[in-house]
mmCIF file of C-alpha atoms in Angstrom:
data_model
loop_
_atom_site.group_PDB
_atom_site.id
_atom_site.type_symbol
_atom_site.label_atom_id
_atom_site.label_comp_id
_atom_site.label_asym_id
_atom_site.label_seq_id
_atom_site.Cartn_x
_atom_site.Cartn_y
_atom_site.Cartn_z
ATOM 1 C CA MET D 1 1.246 -52.509 39.320
ATOM 2 C CA ASN D 2 -1.082 -54.921 41.109
ATOM 3 C CA ARG D 3 0.693 -55.491 44.416
ATOM 4 C CA ILE D 4 2.193 -53.259 47.103
ATOM 5 C CA PRO D 5 6.044 -53.356 47.110
ATOM 6 C CA SER D 6 7.854 -54.057 50.394
ATOM 7 C CA VAL D 7 10.991 -52.179 51.541
ATOM 8 C CA ASP D 8 13.154 -52.254 54.688
ATOM 9 C CA LEU D 9 14.085 -48.955 56.376
ATOM 10 C CA LYS D 10 17.155 -50.635 57.898
ATOM 11 C CA ASP D 11 18.676 -50.562 54.389
ATOM 12 C CA PHE D 12 18.326 -46.776 54.236
ATOM 13 C CA ILE D 13 19.792 -46.087 57.680
ATOM 14 C CA SER D 14 22.632 -48.612 57.259
ATOM 15 C CA ASN D 15 26.176 -47.474 56.468
ATOM 16 C CA ASP D 16 25.991 -49.323 53.153
ATOM 17 C CA ALA D 17 25.724 -46.779 50.302
ATOM 18 C CA THR D 18 24.469 -49.391 47.837
ATOM 19 C CA LYS D 19 21.683 -50.587 50.170
ATOM 20 C CA LYS D 20 20.712 -46.979 50.879
ATOM 21 C CA GLN D 21 20.482 -46.100 47.174
ATOM 22 C CA ASN D 22 18.542 -49.289 46.407
ATOM 23 C CA PHE D 23 16.010 -48.282 49.086
ATOM 24 C CA VAL D 24 15.702 -44.800 47.538
ATOM 25 C CA ASN D 25 15.197 -46.306 44.070
ATOM 26 C CA ALA D 26 12.603 -48.830 45.276
ATOM 27 C CA ILE D 27 10.506 -46.398 47.310
ATOM 28 C CA GLY D 28 10.719 -43.726 44.609
ATOM 29 C CA LYS D 29 9.539 -46.180 41.935
ATOM 30 C CA ALA D 30 6.696 -47.423 44.151
ATOM 31 C CA TYR D 31 5.466 -43.914 44.928
ATOM 32 C CA GLU D 32 5.595 -42.914 41.260
ATOM 33 C CA GLU D 33 3.695 -46.031 40.174
ATOM 34 C CA ILE D 34 1.169 -46.804 42.932
ATOM 35 C CA GLY D 35 1.742 -44.427 45.861
ATOM 36 C CA PHE D 36 2.021 -47.159 48.544
ATOM 37 C CA VAL D 37 4.775 -49.268 50.113
ATOM 38 C CA ALA D 38 4.895 -51.773 52.961
ATOM 39 C CA LEU D 39 7.767 -50.839 55.276
ATOM 40 C CA LYS D 40 9.779 -53.107 57.579
ATOM 41 C CA GLY D 41 12.512 -51.919 59.932
ATOM 42 C CA HIS D 42 10.568 -49.010 61.461
ATOM 43 C CA PHE D 43 11.010 -47.633 64.991
ATOM 44 C CA LEU D 44 7.915 -49.152 66.625
ATOM 45 C CA ASN D 45 8.767 -52.226 68.676
ATOM 46 C CA GLN D 46 6.312 -55.055 69.302
ATOM 47 C CA GLU D 47 5.798 -54.183 72.977
ATOM 48 C CA LEU D 48 4.849 -50.588 72.145
ATOM 49 C CA GLU D 49 2.447 -51.739 69.420
ATOM 50 C CA GLU D 50 0.774 -54.207 71.785
ATOM 51 C CA ASN D 51 0.450 -51.585 74.529
ATOM 52 C CA LEU D 52 -1.044 -49.070 72.104
ATOM 53 C CA TYR D 53 -3.679 -51.519 70.858
ATOM 54 C CA LYS D 54 -4.537 -52.456 74.450
ATOM 55 C CA GLU D 55 -5.009 -48.808 75.425
ATOM 56 C CA ILE D 56 -7.084 -47.818 72.406
ATOM 57 C CA LYS D 57 -9.342 -50.885 72.734
ATOM 58 C CA SER D 58 -9.877 -49.946 76.383
ATOM 59 C CA PHE D 59 -10.796 -46.415 75.341
ATOM 60 C CA PHE D 60 -13.265 -47.415 72.629
ATOM 61 C CA ASP D 61 -14.848 -49.913 75.067
ATOM 62 C CA LEU D 62 -15.748 -47.051 77.420
ATOM 63 C CA PRO D 63 -19.451 -46.035 77.591
ATOM 64 C CA ILE D 64 -20.426 -43.561 74.865
ATOM 65 C CA GLU D 65 -21.260 -40.949 77.523
ATOM 66 C CA THR D 66 -17.691 -41.168 78.820
ATOM 67 C CA LYS D 67 -16.139 -40.921 75.348
ATOM 68 C CA GLN D 68 -18.296 -37.926 74.470
ATOM 69 C CA LYS D 69 -16.743 -36.001 77.377
ATOM 70 C CA TYR D 70 -13.643 -35.858 75.184
ATOM 71 C CA GLU D 71 -15.332 -34.611 72.001
ATOM 72 C CA ILE D 72 -14.572 -30.921 71.345
ATOM 73 C CA PRO D 73 -16.534 -29.694 68.294
ATOM 74 C CA GLU D 74 -15.092 -26.176 68.280
ATOM 75 C CA ILE D 75 -11.603 -27.392 67.289
ATOM 76 C CA GLY D 76 -12.835 -29.328 64.261
ATOM 77 C CA GLY D 77 -11.909 -32.740 65.628
ATOM 78 C CA GLN D 78 -8.188 -31.900 65.693
ATOM 79 C CA ARG D 79 -7.704 -33.430 69.160
ATOM 80 C CA GLY D 80 -9.624 -35.901 71.289
ATOM 81 C CA TYR D 81 -12.636 -37.998 70.313
ATOM 82 C CA VAL D 82 -14.701 -37.920 67.112
ATOM 83 C CA SER D 83 -17.863 -39.971 67.369
ATOM 84 C CA PHE D 84 -19.314 -42.553 64.996
ATOM 85 C CA GLY D 85 -20.349 -41.328 61.531
ATOM 86 C CA LYS D 86 -19.100 -37.737 61.957
ATOM 87 C CA GLU D 87 -16.523 -37.790 59.164
ATOM 88 C CA SER D 88 -17.293 -38.398 55.501
ATOM 89 C CA ALA D 89 -14.978 -38.674 52.513
ATOM 90 C CA LYS D 90 -14.679 -35.715 50.137
ATOM 91 C CA GLY D 91 -17.806 -35.631 47.952
ATOM 92 C CA LYS D 92 -19.716 -38.191 50.076
ATOM 93 C CA LYS D 93 -22.825 -37.382 52.145
ATOM 94 C CA GLU D 94 -22.770 -40.615 54.165
ATOM 95 C CA GLY D 95 -20.642 -40.658 57.304
ATOM 96 C CA ASP D 96 -17.991 -43.389 57.494
ATOM 97 C CA LEU D 97 -18.718 -46.328 59.822
ATOM 98 C CA LYS D 98 -16.043 -45.441 62.357
ATOM 99 C CA GLU D 99 -15.171 -43.547 65.535
ATOM 100 C CA PHE D 100 -11.680 -42.267 66.268
ATOM 101 C CA TRP D 101 -9.290 -40.346 68.502
ATOM 102 C CA HIS D 102 -6.652 -37.737 67.657
ATOM 103 C CA PHE D 103 -3.264 -37.326 69.318
ATOM 104 C CA GLY D 104 -1.447 -34.212 68.058
ATOM 105 C CA GLN D 105 2.030 -32.681 68.144
ATOM 106 C CA TYR D 106 4.031 -32.350 71.373
ATOM 107 C CA VAL D 107 5.715 -28.948 70.917
ATOM 108 C CA GLU D 108 8.519 -28.331 73.399
ATOM 109 C CA ASP D 109 10.735 -25.696 71.755
ATOM 110 C CA ASP D 110 8.503 -23.225 69.874
ATOM 111 C CA ASP D 111 6.024 -21.115 71.847
ATOM 112 C CA ALA D 112 4.316 -19.691 68.735
ATOM 113 C CA LEU D 113 3.544 -23.167 67.339
ATOM 114 C CA LYS D 114 2.535 -24.415 70.785
ATOM 115 C CA ALA D 115 -0.084 -21.639 70.840
ATOM 116 C CA GLU D 116 -1.210 -22.445 67.277
ATOM 117 C CA TYR D 117 -2.039 -26.101 67.983
ATOM 118 C CA PRO D 118 -4.825 -27.297 70.305
ATOM 119 C CA ASP D 119 -3.639 -29.087 73.446
ATOM 120 C CA ASN D 120 -3.813 -32.854 73.559
ATOM 121 C CA VAL D 121 -6.852 -34.152 75.441
ATOM 122 C CA MET D 122 -6.117 -36.195 78.569
ATOM 123 C CA VAL D 123 -8.245 -39.303 79.286
ATOM 124 C CA GLU D 124 -8.796 -39.495 83.045
ATOM 125 C CA GLU D 125 -10.113 -43.055 83.111
ATOM 126 C CA LEU D 126 -7.023 -44.681 81.507
ATOM 127 C CA PRO D 127 -3.685 -43.704 83.085
ATOM 128 C CA GLY D 128 -1.557 -45.259 80.301
ATOM 129 C CA PHE D 129 -3.570 -44.051 77.311
ATOM 130 C CA ASN D 130 -1.919 -40.674 76.768
ATOM 131 C CA SER D 131 1.671 -41.701 77.600
ATOM 132 C CA THR D 132 1.498 -44.714 75.271
ATOM 133 C CA GLY D 133 -0.040 -42.569 72.526
ATOM 134 C CA LYS D 134 2.749 -40.006 72.869
ATOM 135 C CA GLU D 135 5.485 -42.644 72.624
ATOM 136 C CA ALA D 136 3.913 -44.222 69.523
ATOM 137 C CA TYR D 137 3.431 -40.770 67.956
ATOM 138 C CA GLN D 138 7.118 -39.960 68.359
ATOM 139 C CA MET D 139 8.337 -43.311 66.988
ATOM 140 C CA LEU D 140 6.104 -42.981 63.923
ATOM 141 C CA GLU D 141 7.246 -39.388 63.428
ATOM 142 C CA LYS D 142 10.869 -40.579 63.547
ATOM 143 C CA THR D 143 10.116 -43.293 60.975
ATOM 144 C CA ALA D 144 8.395 -40.759 58.704
ATOM 145 C CA LYS D 145 11.414 -38.431 58.864
ATOM 146 C CA TYR D 146 13.668 -41.085 57.322
ATOM 147 C CA VAL D 147 11.111 -42.015 54.649
ATOM 148 C CA LEU D 148 10.945 -38.341 53.636
ATOM 149 C CA ARG D 149 14.744 -38.160 53.592
ATOM 150 C CA ALA D 150 14.785 -41.016 51.094
ATOM 151 C CA LEU D 151 12.171 -39.244 48.979
ATOM 152 C CA ALA D 152 14.172 -36.003 49.103
ATOM 153 C CA ILE D 153 17.143 -37.834 47.569
ATOM 154 C CA HIS D 154 14.833 -39.348 44.934
ATOM 155 C CA LEU D 155 13.606 -35.823 44.076
ATOM 156 C CA ASN D 156 17.180 -34.452 43.751
ATOM 157 C CA LEU D 157 16.783 -32.353 46.890
ATOM 158 C CA GLU D 158 19.056 -32.100 49.929
ATOM 159 C CA GLU D 159 18.515 -35.240 52.024
ATOM 160 C CA THR D 160 17.314 -33.159 54.990
ATOM 161 C CA TYR D 161 15.069 -30.871 52.874
ATOM 162 C CA PHE D 162 11.861 -31.885 54.687
ATOM 163 C CA ASP D 163 13.355 -31.847 58.221
ATOM 164 C CA GLN D 164 12.755 -28.126 58.822
ATOM 165 C CA TYR D 165 9.110 -28.458 57.784
ATOM 166 C CA ILE D 166 8.198 -31.576 59.756
ATOM 167 C CA HIS D 167 9.894 -30.605 63.032
ATOM 168 C CA ASN D 168 6.905 -29.616 65.192
ATOM 169 C CA GLY D 169 4.676 -30.285 62.176
ATOM 170 C CA ASN D 170 0.906 -30.469 62.583
ATOM 171 C CA SER D 171 0.929 -34.296 62.465
ATOM 172 C CA ILE D 172 -1.897 -36.460 63.806
ATOM 173 C CA LEU D 173 -1.982 -40.008 65.227
ATOM 174 C CA ARG D 174 -5.499 -41.365 64.708
ATOM 175 C CA PRO D 175 -6.538 -44.648 66.369
ATOM 176 C CA ILE D 176 -9.721 -45.754 64.558
ATOM 177 C CA HIS D 177 -12.389 -48.205 65.681
ATOM 178 C CA TYR D 178 -14.678 -49.674 63.034
ATOM 179 C CA PRO D 179 -17.427 -51.195 65.235
ATOM 180 C CA PRO D 180 -19.317 -54.390 64.395
ATOM 181 C CA ILE D 181 -21.916 -53.871 61.664
ATOM 182 C CA THR D 182 -25.404 -54.526 63.046
ATOM 183 C CA GLU D 183 -27.546 -54.033 59.924
ATOM 184 C CA GLU D 184 -27.160 -53.902 56.158
ATOM 185 C CA PRO D 185 -25.387 -50.599 55.397
ATOM 186 C CA LYS D 186 -27.380 -48.572 52.862
ATOM 187 C CA GLU D 187 -24.536 -46.589 51.330
ATOM 188 C CA ALA D 188 -21.847 -46.231 53.982
ATOM 189 C CA VAL D 189 -18.610 -48.199 54.179
ATOM 190 C CA ARG D 190 -16.027 -48.304 56.932
ATOM 191 C CA ALA D 191 -13.980 -45.682 55.071
ATOM 192 C CA ALA D 192 -15.128 -44.445 51.664
ATOM 193 C CA ALA D 193 -12.671 -44.022 48.785
ATOM 194 C CA HIS D 194 -10.418 -41.040 49.479
ATOM 195 C CA GLY D 195 -6.936 -39.590 49.205
ATOM 196 C CA ASP D 196 -5.098 -38.354 52.303
ATOM 197 C CA ILE D 197 -4.484 -34.640 52.859
ATOM 198 C CA ASN D 198 -0.945 -34.729 54.274
ATOM 199 C CA LEU D 199 2.639 -35.446 53.134
ATOM 200 C CA ILE D 200 2.727 -39.183 53.925
ATOM 201 C CA THR D 201 0.586 -41.547 56.026
ATOM 202 C CA LEU D 202 2.011 -44.416 58.100
ATOM 203 C CA LEU D 203 -0.646 -47.030 58.820
ATOM 204 C CA MET D 204 -0.627 -49.596 61.628
ATOM 205 C CA GLY D 205 -3.285 -52.286 61.441
ATOM 206 C CA ALA D 206 -3.292 -53.077 57.721
ATOM 207 C CA GLN D 207 -2.968 -56.787 58.502
ATOM 208 C CA GLY D 208 -5.983 -58.722 57.241
ATOM 209 C CA ARG D 209 -8.232 -57.857 54.327
ATOM 210 C CA GLY D 210 -10.035 -54.506 54.364
ATOM 211 C CA LEU D 211 -7.737 -51.793 53.009
ATOM 212 C CA GLN D 212 -7.844 -51.515 49.222
ATOM 213 C CA VAL D 213 -5.810 -49.309 46.875
ATOM 214 C CA GLN D 214 -6.852 -48.171 43.389
ATOM 215 C CA ASN D 215 -4.097 -48.684 40.821
ATOM 216 C CA HIS D 216 -3.698 -46.554 37.698
ATOM 217 C CA LYS D 217 -5.923 -48.880 35.678
ATOM 218 C CA GLY D 218 -8.743 -48.152 38.127
ATOM 219 C CA GLU D 219 -8.575 -51.654 39.646
ATOM 220 C CA TRP D 220 -8.950 -52.139 43.413
ATOM 221 C CA ILE D 221 -6.160 -54.246 44.918
ATOM 222 C CA ASP D 222 -5.871 -55.509 48.489
ATOM 223 C CA ALA D 223 -3.176 -53.845 50.605
ATOM 224 C CA ILE D 224 -2.267 -56.351 53.304
ATOM 225 C CA ALA D 225 0.830 -55.795 55.436
ATOM 226 C CA GLU D 226 2.931 -58.445 57.144
ATOM 227 C CA PRO D 227 2.797 -58.364 60.976
ATOM 228 C CA ASP D 228 6.041 -56.349 61.181
ATOM 229 C CA GLU D 229 5.172 -53.868 58.413
ATOM 230 C CA LEU D 230 3.616 -50.430 58.244
ATOM 231 C CA MET D 231 1.706 -49.443 55.107
ATOM 232 C CA ILE D 232 2.928 -46.001 53.989
ATOM 233 C CA ASN D 233 1.318 -43.872 51.289
ATOM 234 C CA VAL D 234 1.746 -40.482 49.652
ATOM 235 C CA GLY D 235 -0.748 -37.771 50.617
ATOM 236 C CA ASP D 236 -2.147 -34.910 48.547
ATOM 237 C CA MET D 237 0.312 -32.326 49.934
ATOM 238 C CA LEU D 238 3.337 -34.288 48.712
ATOM 239 C CA SER D 239 1.649 -35.138 45.431
ATOM 240 C CA ARG D 240 0.903 -31.445 44.881
ATOM 241 C CA HIS D 241 4.443 -30.376 45.873
ATOM 242 C CA THR D 242 5.898 -32.853 43.328
ATOM 243 C CA ASN D 243 3.417 -31.975 40.549
ATOM 244 C CA ASN D 244 1.933 -35.504 40.785
ATOM 245 C CA LYS D 245 5.340 -37.146 40.225
ATOM 246 C CA LEU D 246 4.705 -38.964 43.518
ATOM 247 C CA LYS D 247 1.159 -40.307 43.485
ATOM 248 C CA SER D 248 -1.480 -39.757 46.140
ATOM 249 C CA THR D 249 -3.498 -42.906 45.572
ATOM 250 C CA ILE D 250 -7.217 -43.311 46.218
ATOM 251 C CA HIS D 251 -7.868 -45.975 48.860
ATOM 252 C CA ARG D 252 -10.756 -47.271 50.973
ATOM 253 C CA VAL D 253 -11.648 -49.660 53.786
ATOM 254 C CA ILE D 254 -14.362 -52.032 52.620
ATOM 255 C CA ASN D 255 -17.022 -53.636 54.789
ATOM 256 C CA PRO D 256 -16.210 -57.226 55.772
ATOM 257 C CA PRO D 257 -18.180 -60.221 54.464
ATOM 258 C CA LYS D 258 -21.447 -60.788 56.321
ATOM 259 C CA GLU D 259 -20.050 -63.592 58.480
ATOM 260 C CA LEU D 260 -17.548 -61.102 59.963
ATOM 261 C CA TRP D 261 -20.002 -58.253 60.603
ATOM 262 C CA GLY D 262 -19.893 -58.996 64.322
ATOM 263 C CA THR D 263 -16.175 -58.150 64.588
ATOM 264 C CA SER D 264 -14.486 -54.829 65.241
ATOM 265 C CA ARG D 265 -11.561 -53.579 63.157
ATOM 266 C CA TYR D 266 -8.878 -51.284 64.545
ATOM 267 C CA SER D 267 -6.350 -49.330 62.529
ATOM 268 C CA ILE D 268 -3.965 -46.561 63.520
ATOM 269 C CA PRO D 269 -2.804 -44.127 60.833
ATOM 270 C CA PHE D 270 -0.162 -41.474 61.521
ATOM 271 C CA PHE D 271 -0.737 -38.484 59.237
ATOM 272 C CA MET D 272 2.590 -36.695 58.735
ATOM 273 C CA HIS D 273 1.886 -32.976 58.273
ATOM 274 C CA PRO D 274 4.390 -30.155 57.931
ATOM 275 C CA ILE D 275 4.192 -26.841 59.765
ATOM 276 C CA SER D 276 1.411 -24.685 58.322
ATOM 277 C CA ALA D 277 3.895 -22.157 56.872
ATOM 278 C CA MET D 278 5.445 -24.710 54.470
ATOM 279 C CA LYS D 279 4.942 -23.663 50.857
ATOM 280 C CA LEU D 280 3.537 -26.487 48.758
ATOM 281 C CA ASP D 281 4.515 -24.695 45.538
ATOM 282 C CA VAL D 282 5.395 -27.168 42.790
ATOM 283 C CA LEU D 283 9.102 -28.096 42.838
ATOM 284 C CA GLU D 284 10.971 -26.784 39.790
ATOM 285 C CA ASP D 285 12.550 -30.174 39.063
ATOM 286 C CA CYS D 286 9.050 -31.685 38.752
ATOM 287 C CA VAL D 287 7.987 -29.378 35.886
ATOM 288 C CA ASP D 288 8.917 -29.968 32.231
ATOM 289 C CA GLY D 289 7.373 -29.854 28.750
ATOM 290 C CA GLU D 290 5.407 -33.053 29.302
ATOM 291 C CA ASN D 291 4.414 -32.142 32.870
ATOM 292 C CA PRO D 292 3.484 -28.461 33.082
ATOM 293 C CA LYS D 293 2.798 -26.946 36.499
ATOM 294 C CA ALA D 294 -0.577 -28.391 37.569
ATOM 295 C CA PHE D 295 -1.246 -26.526 40.840
ATOM 296 C CA GLU D 296 -1.478 -22.981 42.141
ATOM 297 C CA ASP D 297 0.845 -21.907 44.958
ATOM 298 C CA ILE D 298 -0.552 -22.543 48.450
ATOM 299 C CA THR D 299 0.732 -23.102 51.980
ATOM 300 C CA ALA D 300 0.176 -26.316 53.920
ATOM 301 C CA GLY D 301 -2.013 -24.468 56.432
ATOM 302 C CA GLU D 302 -4.261 -23.019 53.733
ATOM 303 C CA PHE D 303 -4.579 -26.384 52.009
ATOM 304 C CA LEU D 304 -5.402 -28.202 55.252
ATOM 305 C CA ARG D 305 -8.165 -25.726 56.124
ATOM 306 C CA GLU D 306 -9.734 -26.121 52.671
ATOM 307 C CA ARG D 307 -9.817 -29.879 53.034
ATOM 308 C CA LEU D 308 -11.164 -29.927 56.615
ATOM 309 C CA ILE D 309 -14.090 -27.804 55.428
ATOM 310 C CA GLU D 310 -14.706 -30.263 52.547
ATOM 311 C CA LEU D 311 -14.654 -33.180 55.027
ATOM 312 C CA GLY D 312 -17.236 -31.517 57.258
ATOM 313 C CA LEU D 313 -14.877 -31.268 60.242
ATOM 314 C CA ILE D 314 -14.830 -27.446 60.082
ATOM 315 C CA LYS D 315 -18.053 -25.621 59.303
#
């Protein structure tokens, strides 16, 4: 496959059984073959998207001394600001050419989970930053719930199988700023080739060239969304849970051509995580003679900690 398929979530949530099943078939095929889809019909409206971009640009335009007030090293970058070059891809020494912010879960009905997660960090200088981030977080989480319901059907599970694990899940909304490039990068790129840790990732800001996906022939193909589309990919947790039936695809954000070095790039991924207690044990239906069980049993919390250590976010 050398292009990213496009699907419309409105088909899945319609009352038309044929449209719903066609959506399930299309997204299942895409995630088995390339691990990415472009999704229309999501729950983010244009006004919310525009407000979110305005707020995050205002934040990243703040003086570095102001932004660093919101950097909290002892929580491994789980909330608040992470400064330029701090994160590197698994197996890479060079830090990626980016700075970012983390919004986390808004737990309102589970005191134990509320205590487990760090609190969201409030930006004093921008009154609308946190409220807009929360609204976008919840609309992306709602979108992700329906995508996972479609995948549950594809995997011969109950449609609501994932609901219990993603309610109050340890999901992250990460606005990223790739600043202008001021000198020839030696080794670093805006985001080195990597797979995501989580169940699925919903990406805003994949319009324009930059994001590339590696297909199963090892070729890099451009992943460019239409203005009304989110790019959604399978993460390592879901790939592991399905014994690699659904593919977590390696992807990267390349540096722009030299004439565009002076421009910033913004993208906003939503990393859909389950609660830490979810067992990622391989699903029985995903094991057969040709596909023996490929992974040891592990919980989502254990897997996440392993990966954060590999990324250098937890020492």
